[in-house]
mmCIF file with all atom_site columns, C-alpha atoms in Angstrom:
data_model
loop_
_atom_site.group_PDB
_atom_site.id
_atom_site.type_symbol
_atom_site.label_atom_id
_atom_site.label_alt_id
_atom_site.label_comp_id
_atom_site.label_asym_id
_atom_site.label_entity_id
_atom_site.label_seq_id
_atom_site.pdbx_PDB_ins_code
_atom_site.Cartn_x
_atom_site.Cartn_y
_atom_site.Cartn_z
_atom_site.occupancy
_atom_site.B_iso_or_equiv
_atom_site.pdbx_formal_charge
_atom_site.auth_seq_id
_atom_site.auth_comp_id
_atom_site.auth_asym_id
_atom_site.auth_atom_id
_atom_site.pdbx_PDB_model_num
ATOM 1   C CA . UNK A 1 1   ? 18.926  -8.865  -2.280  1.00 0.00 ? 1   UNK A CA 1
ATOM 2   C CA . UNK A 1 2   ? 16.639  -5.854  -3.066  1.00 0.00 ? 2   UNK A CA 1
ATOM 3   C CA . UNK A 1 3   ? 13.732  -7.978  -3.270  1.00 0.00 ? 3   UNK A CA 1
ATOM 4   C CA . UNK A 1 4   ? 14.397  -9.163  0.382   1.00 0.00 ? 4   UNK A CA 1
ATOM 5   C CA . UNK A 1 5   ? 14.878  -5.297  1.287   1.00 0.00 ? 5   UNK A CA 1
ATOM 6   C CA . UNK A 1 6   ? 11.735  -4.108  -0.294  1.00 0.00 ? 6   UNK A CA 1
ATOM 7   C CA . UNK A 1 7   ? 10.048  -7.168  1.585   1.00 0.00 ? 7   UNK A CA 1
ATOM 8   C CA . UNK A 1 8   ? 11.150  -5.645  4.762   1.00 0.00 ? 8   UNK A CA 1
ATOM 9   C CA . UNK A 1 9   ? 10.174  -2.193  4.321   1.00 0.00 ? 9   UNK A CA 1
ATOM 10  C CA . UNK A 1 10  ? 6.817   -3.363  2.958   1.00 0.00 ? 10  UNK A CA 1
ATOM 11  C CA . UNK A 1 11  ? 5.934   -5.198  6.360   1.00 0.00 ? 11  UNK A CA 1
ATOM 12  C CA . UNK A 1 12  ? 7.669   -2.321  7.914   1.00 0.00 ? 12  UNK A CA 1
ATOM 13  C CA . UNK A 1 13  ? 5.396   -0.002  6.398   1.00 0.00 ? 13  UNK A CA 1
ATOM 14  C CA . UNK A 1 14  ? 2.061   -2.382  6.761   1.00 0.00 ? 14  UNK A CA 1
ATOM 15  C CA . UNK A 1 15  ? 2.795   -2.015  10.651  1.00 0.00 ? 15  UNK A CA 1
ATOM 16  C CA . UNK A 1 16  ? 3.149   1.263   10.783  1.00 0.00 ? 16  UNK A CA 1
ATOM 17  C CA . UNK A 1 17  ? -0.385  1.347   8.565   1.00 0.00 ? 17  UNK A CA 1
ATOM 18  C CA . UNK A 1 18  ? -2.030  -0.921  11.220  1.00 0.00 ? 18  UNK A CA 1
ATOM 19  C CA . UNK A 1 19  ? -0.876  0.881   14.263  1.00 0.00 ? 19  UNK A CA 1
ATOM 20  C CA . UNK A 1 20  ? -1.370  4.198   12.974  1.00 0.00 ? 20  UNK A CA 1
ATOM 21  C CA . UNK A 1 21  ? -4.857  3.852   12.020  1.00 0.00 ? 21  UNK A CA 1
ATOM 22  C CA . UNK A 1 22  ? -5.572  2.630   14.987  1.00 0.00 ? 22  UNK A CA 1
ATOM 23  C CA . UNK A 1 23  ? -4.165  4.900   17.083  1.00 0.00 ? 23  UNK A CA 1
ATOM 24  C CA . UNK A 1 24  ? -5.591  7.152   14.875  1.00 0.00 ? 24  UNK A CA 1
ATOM 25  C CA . UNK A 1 25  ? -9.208  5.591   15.323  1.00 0.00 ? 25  UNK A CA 1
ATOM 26  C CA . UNK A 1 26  ? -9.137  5.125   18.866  1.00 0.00 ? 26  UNK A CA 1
ATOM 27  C CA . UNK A 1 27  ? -6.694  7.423   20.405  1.00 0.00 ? 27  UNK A CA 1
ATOM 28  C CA . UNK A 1 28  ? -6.964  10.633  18.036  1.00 0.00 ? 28  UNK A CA 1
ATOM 29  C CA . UNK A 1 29  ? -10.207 10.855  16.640  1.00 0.00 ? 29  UNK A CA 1
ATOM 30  C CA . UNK A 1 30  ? -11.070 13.047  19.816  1.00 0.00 ? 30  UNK A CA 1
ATOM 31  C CA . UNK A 1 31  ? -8.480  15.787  19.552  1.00 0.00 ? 31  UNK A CA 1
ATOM 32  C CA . UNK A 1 32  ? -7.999  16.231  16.061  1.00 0.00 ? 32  UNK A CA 1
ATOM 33  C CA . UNK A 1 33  ? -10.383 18.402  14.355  1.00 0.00 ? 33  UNK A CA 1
ATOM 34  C CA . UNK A 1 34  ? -12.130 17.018  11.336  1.00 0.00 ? 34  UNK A CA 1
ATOM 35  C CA . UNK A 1 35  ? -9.682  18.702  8.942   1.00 0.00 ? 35  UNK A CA 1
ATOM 36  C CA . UNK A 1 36  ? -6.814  16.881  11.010  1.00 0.00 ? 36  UNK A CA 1
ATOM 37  C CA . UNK A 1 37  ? -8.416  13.349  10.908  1.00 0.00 ? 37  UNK A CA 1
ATOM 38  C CA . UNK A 1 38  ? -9.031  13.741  6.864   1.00 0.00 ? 38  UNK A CA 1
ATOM 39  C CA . UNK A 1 39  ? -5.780  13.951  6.198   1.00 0.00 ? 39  UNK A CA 1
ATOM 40  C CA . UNK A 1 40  ? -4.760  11.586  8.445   1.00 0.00 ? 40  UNK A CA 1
ATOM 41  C CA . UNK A 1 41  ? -6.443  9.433   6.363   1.00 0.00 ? 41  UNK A CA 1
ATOM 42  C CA . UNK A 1 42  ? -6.043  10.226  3.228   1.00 0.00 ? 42  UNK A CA 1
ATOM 43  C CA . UNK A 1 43  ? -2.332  9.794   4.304   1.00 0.00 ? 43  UNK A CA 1
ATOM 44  C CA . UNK A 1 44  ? -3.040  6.046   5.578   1.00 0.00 ? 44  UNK A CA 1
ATOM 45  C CA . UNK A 1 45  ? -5.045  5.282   2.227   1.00 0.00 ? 45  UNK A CA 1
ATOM 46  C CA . UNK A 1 46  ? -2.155  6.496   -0.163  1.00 0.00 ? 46  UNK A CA 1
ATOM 47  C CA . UNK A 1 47  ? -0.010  4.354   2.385   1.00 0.00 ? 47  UNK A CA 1
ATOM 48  C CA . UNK A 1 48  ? -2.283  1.700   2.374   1.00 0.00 ? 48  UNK A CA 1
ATOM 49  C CA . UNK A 1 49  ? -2.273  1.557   -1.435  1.00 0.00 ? 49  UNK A CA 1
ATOM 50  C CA . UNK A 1 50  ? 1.707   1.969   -1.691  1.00 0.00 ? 50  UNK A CA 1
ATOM 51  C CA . UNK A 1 51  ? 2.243   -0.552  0.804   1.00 0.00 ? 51  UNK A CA 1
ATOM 52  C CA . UNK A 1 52  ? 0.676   -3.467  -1.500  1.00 0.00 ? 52  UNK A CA 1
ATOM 53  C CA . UNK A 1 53  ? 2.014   -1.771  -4.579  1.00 0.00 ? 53  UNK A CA 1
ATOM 54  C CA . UNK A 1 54  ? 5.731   -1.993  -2.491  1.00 0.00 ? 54  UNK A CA 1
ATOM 55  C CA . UNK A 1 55  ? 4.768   -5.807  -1.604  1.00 0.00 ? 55  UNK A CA 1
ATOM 56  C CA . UNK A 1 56  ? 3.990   -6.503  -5.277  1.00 0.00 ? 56  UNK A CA 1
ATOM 57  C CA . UNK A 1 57  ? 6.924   -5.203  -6.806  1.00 0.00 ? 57  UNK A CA 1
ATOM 58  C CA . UNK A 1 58  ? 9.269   -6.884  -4.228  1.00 0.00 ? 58  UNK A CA 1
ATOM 59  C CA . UNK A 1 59  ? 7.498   -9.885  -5.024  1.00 0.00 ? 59  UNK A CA 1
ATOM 60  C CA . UNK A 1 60  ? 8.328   -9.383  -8.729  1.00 0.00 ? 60  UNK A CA 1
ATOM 61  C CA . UNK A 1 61  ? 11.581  -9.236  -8.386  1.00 0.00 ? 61  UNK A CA 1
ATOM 62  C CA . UNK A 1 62  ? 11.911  -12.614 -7.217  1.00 0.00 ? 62  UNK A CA 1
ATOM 63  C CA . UNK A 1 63  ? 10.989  -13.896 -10.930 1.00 0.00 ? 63  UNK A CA 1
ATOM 64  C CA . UNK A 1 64  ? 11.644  -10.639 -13.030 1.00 0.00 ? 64  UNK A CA 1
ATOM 65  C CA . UNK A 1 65  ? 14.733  -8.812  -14.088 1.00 0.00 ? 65  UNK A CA 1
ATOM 66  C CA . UNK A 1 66  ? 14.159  -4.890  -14.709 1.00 0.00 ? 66  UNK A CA 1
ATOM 67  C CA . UNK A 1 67  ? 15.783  -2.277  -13.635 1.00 0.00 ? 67  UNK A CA 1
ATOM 68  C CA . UNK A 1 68  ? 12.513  -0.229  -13.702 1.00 0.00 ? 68  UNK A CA 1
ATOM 69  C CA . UNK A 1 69  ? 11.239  -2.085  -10.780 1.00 0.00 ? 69  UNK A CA 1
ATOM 70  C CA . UNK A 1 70  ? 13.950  -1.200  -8.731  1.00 0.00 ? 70  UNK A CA 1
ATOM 71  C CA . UNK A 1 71  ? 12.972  2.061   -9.633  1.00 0.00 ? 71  UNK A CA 1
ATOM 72  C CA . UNK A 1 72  ? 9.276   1.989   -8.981  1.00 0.00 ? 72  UNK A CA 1
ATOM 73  C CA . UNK A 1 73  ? 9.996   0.179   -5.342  1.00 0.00 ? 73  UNK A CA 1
ATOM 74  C CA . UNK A 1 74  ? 12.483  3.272   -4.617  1.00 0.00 ? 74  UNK A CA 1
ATOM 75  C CA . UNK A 1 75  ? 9.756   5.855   -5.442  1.00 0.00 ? 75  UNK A CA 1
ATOM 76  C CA . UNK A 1 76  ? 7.216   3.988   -3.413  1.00 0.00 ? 76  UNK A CA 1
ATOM 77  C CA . UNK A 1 77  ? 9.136   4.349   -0.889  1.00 0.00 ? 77  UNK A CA 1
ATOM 78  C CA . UNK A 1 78  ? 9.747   8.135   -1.073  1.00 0.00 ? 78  UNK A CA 1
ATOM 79  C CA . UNK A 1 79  ? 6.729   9.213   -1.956  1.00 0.00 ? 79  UNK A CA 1
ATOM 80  C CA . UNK A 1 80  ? 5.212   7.510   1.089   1.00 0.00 ? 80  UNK A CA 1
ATOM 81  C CA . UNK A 1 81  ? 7.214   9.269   3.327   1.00 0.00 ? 81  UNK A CA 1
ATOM 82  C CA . UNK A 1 82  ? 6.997   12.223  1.448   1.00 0.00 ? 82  UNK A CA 1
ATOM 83  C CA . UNK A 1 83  ? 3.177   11.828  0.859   1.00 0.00 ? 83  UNK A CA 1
ATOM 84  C CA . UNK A 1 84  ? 1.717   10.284  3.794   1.00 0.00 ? 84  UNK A CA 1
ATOM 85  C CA . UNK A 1 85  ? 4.837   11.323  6.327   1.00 0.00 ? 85  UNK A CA 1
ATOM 86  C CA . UNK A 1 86  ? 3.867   15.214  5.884   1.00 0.00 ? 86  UNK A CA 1
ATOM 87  C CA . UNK A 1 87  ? 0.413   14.369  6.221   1.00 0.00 ? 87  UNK A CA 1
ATOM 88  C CA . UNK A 1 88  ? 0.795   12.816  9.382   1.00 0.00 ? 88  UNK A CA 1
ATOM 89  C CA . UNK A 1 89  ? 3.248   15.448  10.541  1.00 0.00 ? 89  UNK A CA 1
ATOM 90  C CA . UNK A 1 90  ? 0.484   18.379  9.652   1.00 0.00 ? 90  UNK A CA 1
ATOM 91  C CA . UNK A 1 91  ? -2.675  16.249  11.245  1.00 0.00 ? 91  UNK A CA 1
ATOM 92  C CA . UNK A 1 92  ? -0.445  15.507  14.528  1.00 0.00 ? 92  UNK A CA 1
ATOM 93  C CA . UNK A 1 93  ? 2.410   17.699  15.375  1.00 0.00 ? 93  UNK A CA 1
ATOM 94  C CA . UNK A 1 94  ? 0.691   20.883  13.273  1.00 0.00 ? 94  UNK A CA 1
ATOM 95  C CA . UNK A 1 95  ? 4.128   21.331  11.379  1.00 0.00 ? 95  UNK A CA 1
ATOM 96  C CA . UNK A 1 96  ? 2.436   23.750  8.427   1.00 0.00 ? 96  UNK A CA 1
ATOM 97  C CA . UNK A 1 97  ? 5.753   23.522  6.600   1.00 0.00 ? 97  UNK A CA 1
ATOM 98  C CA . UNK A 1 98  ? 4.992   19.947  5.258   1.00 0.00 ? 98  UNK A CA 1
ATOM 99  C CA . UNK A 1 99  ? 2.373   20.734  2.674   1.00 0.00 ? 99  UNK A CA 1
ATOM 100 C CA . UNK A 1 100 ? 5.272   21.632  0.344   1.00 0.00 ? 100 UNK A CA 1
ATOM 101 C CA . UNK A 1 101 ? 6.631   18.532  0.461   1.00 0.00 ? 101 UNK A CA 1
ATOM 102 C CA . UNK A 1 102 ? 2.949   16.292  0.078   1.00 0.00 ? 102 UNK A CA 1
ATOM 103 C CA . UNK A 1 103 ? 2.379   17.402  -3.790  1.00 0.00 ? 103 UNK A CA 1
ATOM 104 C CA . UNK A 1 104 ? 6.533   16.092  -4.223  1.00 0.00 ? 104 UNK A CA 1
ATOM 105 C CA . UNK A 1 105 ? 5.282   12.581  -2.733  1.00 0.00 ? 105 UNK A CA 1
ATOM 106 C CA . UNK A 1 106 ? 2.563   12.387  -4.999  1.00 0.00 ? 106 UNK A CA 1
ATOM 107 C CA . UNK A 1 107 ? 4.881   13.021  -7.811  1.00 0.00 ? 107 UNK A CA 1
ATOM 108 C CA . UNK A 1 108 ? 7.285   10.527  -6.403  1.00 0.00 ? 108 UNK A CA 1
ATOM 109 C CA . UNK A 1 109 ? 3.924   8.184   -6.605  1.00 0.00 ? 109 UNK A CA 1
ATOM 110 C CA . UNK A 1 110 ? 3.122   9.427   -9.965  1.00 0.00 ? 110 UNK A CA 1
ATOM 111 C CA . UNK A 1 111 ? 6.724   8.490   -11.011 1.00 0.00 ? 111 UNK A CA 1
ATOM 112 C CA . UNK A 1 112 ? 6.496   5.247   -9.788  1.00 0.00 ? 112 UNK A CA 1
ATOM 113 C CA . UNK A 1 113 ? 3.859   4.289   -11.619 1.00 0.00 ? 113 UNK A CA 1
ATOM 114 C CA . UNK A 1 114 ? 5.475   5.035   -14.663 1.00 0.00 ? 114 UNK A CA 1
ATOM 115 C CA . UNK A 1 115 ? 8.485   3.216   -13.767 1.00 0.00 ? 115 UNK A CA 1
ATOM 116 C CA . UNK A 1 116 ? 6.498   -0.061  -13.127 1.00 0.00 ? 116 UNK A CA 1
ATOM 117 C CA . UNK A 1 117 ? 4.576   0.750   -17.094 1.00 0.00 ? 117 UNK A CA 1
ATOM 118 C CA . UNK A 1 118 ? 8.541   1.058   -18.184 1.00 0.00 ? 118 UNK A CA 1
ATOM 119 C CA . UNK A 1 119 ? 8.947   -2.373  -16.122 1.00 0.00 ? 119 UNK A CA 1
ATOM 120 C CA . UNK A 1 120 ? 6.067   -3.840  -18.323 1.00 0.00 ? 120 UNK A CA 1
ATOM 121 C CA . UNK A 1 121 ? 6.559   -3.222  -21.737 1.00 0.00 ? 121 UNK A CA 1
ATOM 122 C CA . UNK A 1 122 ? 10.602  -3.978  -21.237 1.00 0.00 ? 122 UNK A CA 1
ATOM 123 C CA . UNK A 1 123 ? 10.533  -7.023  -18.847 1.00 0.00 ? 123 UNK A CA 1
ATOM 124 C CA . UNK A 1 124 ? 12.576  -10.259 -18.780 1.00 0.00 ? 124 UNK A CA 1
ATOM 125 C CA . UNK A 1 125 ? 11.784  -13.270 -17.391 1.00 0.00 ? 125 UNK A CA 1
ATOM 126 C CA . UNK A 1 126 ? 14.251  -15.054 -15.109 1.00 0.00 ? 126 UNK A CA 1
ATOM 127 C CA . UNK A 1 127 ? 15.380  -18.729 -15.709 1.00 0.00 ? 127 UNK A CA 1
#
């Protein structure tokens, strides 16, 4: 069951990726400023990156039992929205109250990470 949620918020978040970027290519690049469009994409790369970490793990799941990747998937998820969500909120809307929350969606990232190492050197095989 989580595997088939994880799924669906990777393809969810892929979209968003896609259409984002090129919105952000086509339709923004002429009224941000320079500072704007780098961290709108340094907010789709760490996306980008999560996204296929997100599929990965989800696909995992489907032949590994841990408890760790649950965990990893979960931070993924947070930290992207954390991460890349106050990125994208700063570049667009000019909300200056999100760069407190970037450095806690890294850490979210960071923590994932971790959990997925956890995953590794504990794992069991289904069947």
């Amino acid at each position: 069951m989580a595997a088939k949620l994880f799924l669906a918020i990777a393809a969810i978040s892929g979209f968003i990726f896609v259409a984002l970027g090129a919105f952000g290519a086509h339709g923004l690049s002429h009224v941000l400023n320079e500072k704007e469009m780098a961290w709108l994409q340094t907010g789709l790369q760490y996306q980008s990156i999560h996204t296929l970490a997100l599929l990965v793990v989800a696909l995992m799941m489907l032949f590994v039992t841990s408890h760790w990747l649950t965990v990893g998937a979960v931070c993924f998820i947070i930290g992207t929205l954390f991460f890349s969500g106050s990125l994208y909120t700063m570049a667009i809307f000019h909300i200056k109250i999100w760069p407190y929350i970037t450095p806690l969606g890294g850490l979210f990232f960071l923590v994932g990470w971790l959990a997925l190492l956890v995953s590794a050197l504990t794992l069991t095989v289904k069947g």
